[in-house]
Short mmCIF file of C-alpha atoms and ligand atoms in Angstrom, two decimals:
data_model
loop_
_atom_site.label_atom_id
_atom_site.label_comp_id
_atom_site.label_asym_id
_atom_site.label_seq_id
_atom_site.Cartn_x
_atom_site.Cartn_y
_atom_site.Cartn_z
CA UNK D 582 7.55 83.37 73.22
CA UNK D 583 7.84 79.28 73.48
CA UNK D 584 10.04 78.24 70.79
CA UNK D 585 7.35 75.57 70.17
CA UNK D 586 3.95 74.88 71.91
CA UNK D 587 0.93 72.75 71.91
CA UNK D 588 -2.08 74.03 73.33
CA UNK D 589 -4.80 71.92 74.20
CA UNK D 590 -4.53 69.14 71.60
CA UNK D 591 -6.50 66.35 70.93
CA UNK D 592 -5.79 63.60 68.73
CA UNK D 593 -8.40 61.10 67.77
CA UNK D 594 -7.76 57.94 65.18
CA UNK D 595 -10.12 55.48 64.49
CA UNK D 596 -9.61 52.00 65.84
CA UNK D 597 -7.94 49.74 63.39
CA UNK D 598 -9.81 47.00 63.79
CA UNK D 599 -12.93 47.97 65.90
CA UNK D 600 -14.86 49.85 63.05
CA UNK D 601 -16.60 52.77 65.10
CA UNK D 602 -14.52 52.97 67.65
CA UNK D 603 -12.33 55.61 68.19
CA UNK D 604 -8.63 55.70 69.94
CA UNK D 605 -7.93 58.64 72.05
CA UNK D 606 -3.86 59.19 71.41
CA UNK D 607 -3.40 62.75 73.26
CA UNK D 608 -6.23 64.04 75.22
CA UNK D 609 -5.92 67.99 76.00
CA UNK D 610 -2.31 67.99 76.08
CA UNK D 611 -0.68 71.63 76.78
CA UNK D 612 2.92 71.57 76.24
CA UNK D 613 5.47 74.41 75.84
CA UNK D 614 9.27 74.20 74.63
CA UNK D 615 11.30 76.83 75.50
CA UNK D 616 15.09 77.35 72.89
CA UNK D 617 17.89 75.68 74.07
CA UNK D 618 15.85 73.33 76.74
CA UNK D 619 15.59 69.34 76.68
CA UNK D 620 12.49 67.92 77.53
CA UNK D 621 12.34 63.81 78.40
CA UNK D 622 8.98 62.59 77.51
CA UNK D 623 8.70 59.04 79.11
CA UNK D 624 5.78 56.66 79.84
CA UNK D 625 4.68 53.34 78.84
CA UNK D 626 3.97 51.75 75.01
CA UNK D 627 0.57 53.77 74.25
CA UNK D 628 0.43 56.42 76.41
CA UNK D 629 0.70 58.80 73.29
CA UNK D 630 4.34 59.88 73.33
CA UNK D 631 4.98 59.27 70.05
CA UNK D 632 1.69 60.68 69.13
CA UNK D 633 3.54 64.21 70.82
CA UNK D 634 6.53 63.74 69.02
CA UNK D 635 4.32 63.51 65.88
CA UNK D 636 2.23 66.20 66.14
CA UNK D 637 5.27 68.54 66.64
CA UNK D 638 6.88 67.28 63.75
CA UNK D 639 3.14 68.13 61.83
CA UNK D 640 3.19 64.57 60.64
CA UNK D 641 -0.50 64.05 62.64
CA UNK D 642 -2.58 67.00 62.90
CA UNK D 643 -4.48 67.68 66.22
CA UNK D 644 -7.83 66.53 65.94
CA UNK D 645 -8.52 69.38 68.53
CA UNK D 646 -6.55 71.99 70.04
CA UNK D 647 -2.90 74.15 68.14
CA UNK D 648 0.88 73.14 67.37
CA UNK D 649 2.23 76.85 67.06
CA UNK D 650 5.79 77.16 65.93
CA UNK D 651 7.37 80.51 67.27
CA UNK D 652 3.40 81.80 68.38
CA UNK D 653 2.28 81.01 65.00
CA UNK D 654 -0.22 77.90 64.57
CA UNK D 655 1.24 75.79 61.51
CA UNK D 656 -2.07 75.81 59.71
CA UNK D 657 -1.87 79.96 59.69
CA UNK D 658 2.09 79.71 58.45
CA UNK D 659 2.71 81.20 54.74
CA UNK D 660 4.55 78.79 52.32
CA UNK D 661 7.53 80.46 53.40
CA UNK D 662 7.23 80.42 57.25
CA UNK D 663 6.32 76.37 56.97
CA UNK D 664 9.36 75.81 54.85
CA UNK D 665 11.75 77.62 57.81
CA UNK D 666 9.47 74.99 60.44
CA UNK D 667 10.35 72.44 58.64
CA UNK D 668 13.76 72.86 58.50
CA UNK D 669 13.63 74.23 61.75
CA UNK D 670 11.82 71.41 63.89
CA UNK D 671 14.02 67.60 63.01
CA UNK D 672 13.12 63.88 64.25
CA UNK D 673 15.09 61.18 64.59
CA UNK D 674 12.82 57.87 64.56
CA UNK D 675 13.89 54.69 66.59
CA UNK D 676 13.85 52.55 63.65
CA UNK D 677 17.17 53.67 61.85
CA UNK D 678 17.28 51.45 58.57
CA UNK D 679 13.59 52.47 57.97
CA UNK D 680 14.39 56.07 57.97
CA UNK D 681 17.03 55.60 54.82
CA UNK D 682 16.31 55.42 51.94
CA UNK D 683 17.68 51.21 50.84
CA UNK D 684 18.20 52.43 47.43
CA UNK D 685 20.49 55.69 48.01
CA UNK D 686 24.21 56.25 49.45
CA UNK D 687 24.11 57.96 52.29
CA UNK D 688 25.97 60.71 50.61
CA UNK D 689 22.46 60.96 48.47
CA UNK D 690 20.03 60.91 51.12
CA UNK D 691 21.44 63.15 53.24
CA UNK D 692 22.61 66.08 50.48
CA UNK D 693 19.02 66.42 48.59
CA UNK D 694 17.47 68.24 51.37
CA UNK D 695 20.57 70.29 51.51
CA UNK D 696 20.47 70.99 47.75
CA UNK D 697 16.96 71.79 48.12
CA UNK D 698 16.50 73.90 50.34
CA UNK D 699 19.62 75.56 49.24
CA UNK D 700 20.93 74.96 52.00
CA UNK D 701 24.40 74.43 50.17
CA UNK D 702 25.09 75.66 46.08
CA UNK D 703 25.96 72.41 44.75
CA UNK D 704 26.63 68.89 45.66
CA UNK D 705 30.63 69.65 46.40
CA UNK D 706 29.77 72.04 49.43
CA UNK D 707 27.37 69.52 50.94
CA UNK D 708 29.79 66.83 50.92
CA UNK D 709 32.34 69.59 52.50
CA UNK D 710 29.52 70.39 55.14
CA UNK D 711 28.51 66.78 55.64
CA UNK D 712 32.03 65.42 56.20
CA UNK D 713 32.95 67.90 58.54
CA UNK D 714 29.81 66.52 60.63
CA UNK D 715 30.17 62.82 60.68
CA UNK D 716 34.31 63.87 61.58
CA UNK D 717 32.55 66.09 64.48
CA UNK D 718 30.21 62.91 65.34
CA UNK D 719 33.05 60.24 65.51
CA UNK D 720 31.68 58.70 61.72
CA UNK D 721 35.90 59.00 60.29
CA UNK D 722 36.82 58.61 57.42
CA UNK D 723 33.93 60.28 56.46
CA UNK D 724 34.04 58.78 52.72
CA UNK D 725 33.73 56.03 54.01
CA UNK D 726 30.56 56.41 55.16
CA UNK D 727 28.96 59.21 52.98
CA UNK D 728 29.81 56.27 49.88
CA UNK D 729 27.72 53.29 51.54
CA UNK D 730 24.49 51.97 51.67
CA UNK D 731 22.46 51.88 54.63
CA UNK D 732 22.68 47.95 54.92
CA UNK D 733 26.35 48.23 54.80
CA UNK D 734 26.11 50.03 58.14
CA UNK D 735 25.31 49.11 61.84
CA UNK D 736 22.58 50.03 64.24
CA UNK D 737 24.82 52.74 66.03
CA UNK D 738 26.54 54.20 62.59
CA UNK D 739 22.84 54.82 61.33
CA UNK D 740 21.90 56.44 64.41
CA UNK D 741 24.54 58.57 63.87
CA UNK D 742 23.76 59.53 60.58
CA UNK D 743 20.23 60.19 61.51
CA UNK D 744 21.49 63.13 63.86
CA UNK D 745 23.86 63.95 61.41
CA UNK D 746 20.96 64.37 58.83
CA UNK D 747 19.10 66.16 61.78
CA UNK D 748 21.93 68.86 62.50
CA UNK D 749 22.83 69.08 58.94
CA UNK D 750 19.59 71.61 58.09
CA UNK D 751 20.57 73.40 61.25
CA UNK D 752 17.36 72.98 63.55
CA UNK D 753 15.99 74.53 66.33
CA UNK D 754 14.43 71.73 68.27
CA UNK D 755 15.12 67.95 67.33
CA UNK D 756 12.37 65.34 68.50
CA UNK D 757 14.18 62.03 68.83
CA UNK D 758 11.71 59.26 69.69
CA UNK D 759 13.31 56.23 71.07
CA UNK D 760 16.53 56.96 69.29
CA UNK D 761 19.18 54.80 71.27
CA UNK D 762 16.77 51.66 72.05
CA UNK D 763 17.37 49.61 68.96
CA UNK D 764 20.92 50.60 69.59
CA UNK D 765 23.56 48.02 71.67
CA UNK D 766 23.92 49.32 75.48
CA UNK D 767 27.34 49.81 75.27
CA UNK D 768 26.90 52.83 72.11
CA UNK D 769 23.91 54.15 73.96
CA UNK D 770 25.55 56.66 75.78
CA UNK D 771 27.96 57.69 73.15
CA UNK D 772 25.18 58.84 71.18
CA UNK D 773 23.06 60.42 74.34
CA UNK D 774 26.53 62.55 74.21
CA UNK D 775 26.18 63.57 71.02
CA UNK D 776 23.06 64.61 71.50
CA UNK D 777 23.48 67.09 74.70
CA UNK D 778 26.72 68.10 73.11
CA UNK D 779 24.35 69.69 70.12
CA UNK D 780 22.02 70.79 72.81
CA UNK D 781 24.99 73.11 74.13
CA UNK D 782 27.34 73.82 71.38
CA UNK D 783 24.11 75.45 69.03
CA UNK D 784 21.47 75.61 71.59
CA UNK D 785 18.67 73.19 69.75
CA UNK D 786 16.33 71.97 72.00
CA UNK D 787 15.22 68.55 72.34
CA UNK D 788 12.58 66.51 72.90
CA UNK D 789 13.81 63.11 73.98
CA UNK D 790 10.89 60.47 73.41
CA UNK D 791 11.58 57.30 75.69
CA UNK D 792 9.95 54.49 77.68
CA UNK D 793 13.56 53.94 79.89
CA UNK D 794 13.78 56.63 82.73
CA UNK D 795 17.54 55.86 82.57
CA UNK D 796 18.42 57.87 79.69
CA UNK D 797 15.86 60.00 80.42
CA UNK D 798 18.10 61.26 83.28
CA UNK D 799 21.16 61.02 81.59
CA UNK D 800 20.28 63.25 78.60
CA UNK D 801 17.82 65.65 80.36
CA UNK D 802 19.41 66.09 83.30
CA UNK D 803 19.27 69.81 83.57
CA UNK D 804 16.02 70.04 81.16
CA UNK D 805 12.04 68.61 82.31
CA UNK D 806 10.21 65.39 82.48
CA UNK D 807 7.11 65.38 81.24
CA UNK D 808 4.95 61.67 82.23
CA UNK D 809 2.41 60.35 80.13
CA UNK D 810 -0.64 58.10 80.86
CA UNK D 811 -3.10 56.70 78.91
CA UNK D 812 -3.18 60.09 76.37
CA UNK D 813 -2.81 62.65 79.23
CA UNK D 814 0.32 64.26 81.12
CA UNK D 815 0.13 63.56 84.77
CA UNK D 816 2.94 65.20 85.70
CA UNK D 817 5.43 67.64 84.30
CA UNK D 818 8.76 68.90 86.63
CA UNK D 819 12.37 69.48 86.29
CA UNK D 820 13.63 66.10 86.21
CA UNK D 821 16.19 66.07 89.15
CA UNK D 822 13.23 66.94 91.24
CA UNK D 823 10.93 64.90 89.64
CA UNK D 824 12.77 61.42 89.60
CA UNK D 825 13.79 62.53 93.79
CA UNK D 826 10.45 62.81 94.78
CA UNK D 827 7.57 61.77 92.06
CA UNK D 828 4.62 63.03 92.94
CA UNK D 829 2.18 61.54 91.25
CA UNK D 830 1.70 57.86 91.92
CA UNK D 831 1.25 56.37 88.53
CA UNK D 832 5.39 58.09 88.38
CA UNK D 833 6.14 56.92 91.58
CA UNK D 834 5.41 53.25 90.78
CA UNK D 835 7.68 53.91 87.29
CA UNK D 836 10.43 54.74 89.31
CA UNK D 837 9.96 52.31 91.82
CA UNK D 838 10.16 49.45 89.07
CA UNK D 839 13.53 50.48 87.80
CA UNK D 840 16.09 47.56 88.81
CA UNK D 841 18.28 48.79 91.51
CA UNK D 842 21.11 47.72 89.26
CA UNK D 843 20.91 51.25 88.15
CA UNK D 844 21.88 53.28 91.45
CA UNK D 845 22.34 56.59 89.66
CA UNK D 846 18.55 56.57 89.11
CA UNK D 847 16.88 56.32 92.25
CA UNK D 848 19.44 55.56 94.69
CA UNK D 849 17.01 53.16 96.35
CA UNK D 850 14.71 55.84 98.14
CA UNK D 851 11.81 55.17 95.74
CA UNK D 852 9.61 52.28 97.83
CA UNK D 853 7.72 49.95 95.40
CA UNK D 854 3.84 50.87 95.09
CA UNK D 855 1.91 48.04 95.82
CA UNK D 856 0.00 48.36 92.22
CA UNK D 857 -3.83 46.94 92.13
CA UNK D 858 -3.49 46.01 88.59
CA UNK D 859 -0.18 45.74 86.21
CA UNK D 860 -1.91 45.79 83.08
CA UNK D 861 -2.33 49.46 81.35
CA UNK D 862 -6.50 49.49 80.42
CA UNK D 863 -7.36 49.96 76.62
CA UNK D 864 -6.71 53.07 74.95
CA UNK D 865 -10.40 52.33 73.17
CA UNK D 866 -12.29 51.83 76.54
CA UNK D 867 -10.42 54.30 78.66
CA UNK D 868 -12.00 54.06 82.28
CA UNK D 869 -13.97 57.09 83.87
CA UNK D 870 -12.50 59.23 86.09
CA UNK D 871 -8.58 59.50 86.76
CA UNK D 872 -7.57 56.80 84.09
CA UNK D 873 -5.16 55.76 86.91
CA UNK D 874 -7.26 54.28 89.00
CA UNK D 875 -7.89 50.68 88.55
CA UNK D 876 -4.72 50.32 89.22
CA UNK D 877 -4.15 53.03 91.95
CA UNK D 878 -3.14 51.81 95.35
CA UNK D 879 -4.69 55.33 96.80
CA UNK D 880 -7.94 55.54 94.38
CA UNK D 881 -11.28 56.74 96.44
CA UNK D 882 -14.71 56.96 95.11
CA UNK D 883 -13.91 60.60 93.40
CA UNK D 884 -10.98 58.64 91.31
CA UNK D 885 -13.26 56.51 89.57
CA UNK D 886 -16.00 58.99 88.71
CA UNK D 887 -13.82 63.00 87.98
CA UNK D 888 -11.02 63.02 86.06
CA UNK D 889 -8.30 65.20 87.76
CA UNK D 890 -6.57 68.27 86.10
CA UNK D 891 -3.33 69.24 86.07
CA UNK D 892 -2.47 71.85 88.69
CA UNK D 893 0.81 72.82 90.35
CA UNK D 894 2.07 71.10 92.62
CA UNK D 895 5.63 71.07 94.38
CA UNK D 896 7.20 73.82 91.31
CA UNK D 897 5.75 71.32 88.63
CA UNK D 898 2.15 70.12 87.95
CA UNK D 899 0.62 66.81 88.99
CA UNK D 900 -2.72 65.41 87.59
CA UNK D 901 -3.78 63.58 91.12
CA UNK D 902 -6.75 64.55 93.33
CA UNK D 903 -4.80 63.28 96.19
CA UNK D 904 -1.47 64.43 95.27
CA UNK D 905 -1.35 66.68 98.61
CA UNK D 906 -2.18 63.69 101.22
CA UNK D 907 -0.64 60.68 99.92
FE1 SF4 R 1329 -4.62 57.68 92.23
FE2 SF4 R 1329 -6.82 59.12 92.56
FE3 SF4 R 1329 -4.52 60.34 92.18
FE4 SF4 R 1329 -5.69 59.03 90.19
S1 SF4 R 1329 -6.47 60.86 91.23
S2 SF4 R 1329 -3.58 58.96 90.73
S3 SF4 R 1329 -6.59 57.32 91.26
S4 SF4 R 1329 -5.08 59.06 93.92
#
């Protein structure tokens, strides 16, 4: 049984400021996390990937389709079983400041879900427990940090303090969306270590949200890929496999517009795709067909009218009626 799994889900919103109109987010989306796995979710800015990371975290509901937590759908989970998925299923958000509480030391924020969830008996044993975590994620003297504000703090000591808050309740999976890109290049890797060093020391899966293919490799680089277009997953692989030899073209043409400053990505074998169109269509007024395909360099008249399925394709799966030919 999947540790966590989405099956099929939809999620509509309505369109901010088109009244009517309706935004597609996720569109029939089937995805399964296994314990112990990391899974890079990557694509461009509204291709729904937050959308994922926020329906596993139940803060958006699927219009259409499940979220089950350990085979269980979260709507059918007793008052007791949601508490343990709570607990059990963490995010870290990009935006660092806006996830602490301005008003409360950090020592505050981060010991009330402790306390209640009883997690620890009183407020001595969750300073013990937290103190022994920020020492284990390079935040020493602890005090030091556990007594300030958030304000008082920098970019990269939040961050930390997010996954310490994250690790604290002892999760099973931890969704991190964008957590190192408000974060200077030189800590981003520091805290990309953190990370996998959780994901082997006790096992937690993650699900690594992120538009930079970079760090998508570094983190997940025994774990999956899965690419996201317009709503839809168009591909989902083991990563090393994935980033070698993309198979679907809307990936290929990701890859391909990575700088070659970074060799470790794609060593230079990726060829640029010459792309029809750079601009990603509207969300609202999604076109027929593969959604790819105004801006497909191998698009036929089938593109344009049937939208492709995912089906397996080279040990992953690969929305692309073509995939086999081009
Ligand atoms: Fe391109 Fe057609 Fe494949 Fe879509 S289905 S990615 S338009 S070849």
């Amino acid at each position: 049984m999947s540790l966590m799994e989405l099956k099929d889900v939809s999620v509509t919103f309505d369109a901010e400021q088109r009244k009517g109109q309706k935004v597609r987010a996720l569109v029939g989306l089937n995805l399964k996390i296994e314990p112990g796995e990391i899974v890079a979710v990557v694509g461009e800015s509204g291709c729904g990937k937050t959308t994922l990371g926020k329906v596993l975290v139940d803060i958006y509901q699927p219009t259409e389709g499940q979220a089950l937590y350990n085979g269980k759908d979260l709507r059918s989970l007793t008052k007791e079983e949601y508490r343990k998925y709570r607990l059990g299923v963490q995010m870290i958000h990009q935006d660092s400041y806006a996830a602490l509480n301005p008003n409360r030391t950090i020592f505050q924020s981060l010991s009330l879900p402790l306390l209640q969830h009883k997690l620890v008996k009183n407020k001595d044993e969750a300073w013990g427990l937290l103190s022994e975590l920020f020492e284990e994620i390079g935040l020493n003297p602890a005090r030091l940090f556990l007594e300030k504000y958030p304000h008082q703090l920098s970019g990269g000591q939040r961050q930390r303090i997010l996954l310490a808050r994250a690790l604290s309740v002892r999760p099973s999976l931890i969704v991190a969306d964008e957590p190192v890109s408000m974060v200077d290049v030189s800590l981003r890797i520091s805290l990309l270590d953190l990370m996998a060093r959780a994901n082997k020391k006790y096992g937690i899966s993650f699900v690594y949200i992120t538009h930079d293919l970079g760090t998508a490799r570094y983190i997940a680089q025994h774990g999956r890929i899965a690419v996201m277009y317009l709503g839809r997953m168009v591909e989902l692989n083991q990563i090393q496999a994935a980033l070698d030899k993309p198979a679907h073209p809307y990936f290929h043409a990701l890859i391909a517009a990575v700088p070659e400053a970074d060799p470790t990505l794609r060593g230079g074998k990726i060829a640029q795709l010459p792309l029809k169109s750079f601009d990603m269509p509207s969300v609202i007024n999604a076109p027929p067909g593969c959604k790819f395909h105004p801006r497909c360099p191998y698009a036929n008249e089938r593109c344009g009218t049937e939208e492709p399925k995912l089906r397996e394709f080279r040990g992953g799966l690969v929305a692309c009626h073509l995939v086999e030919t081009i």
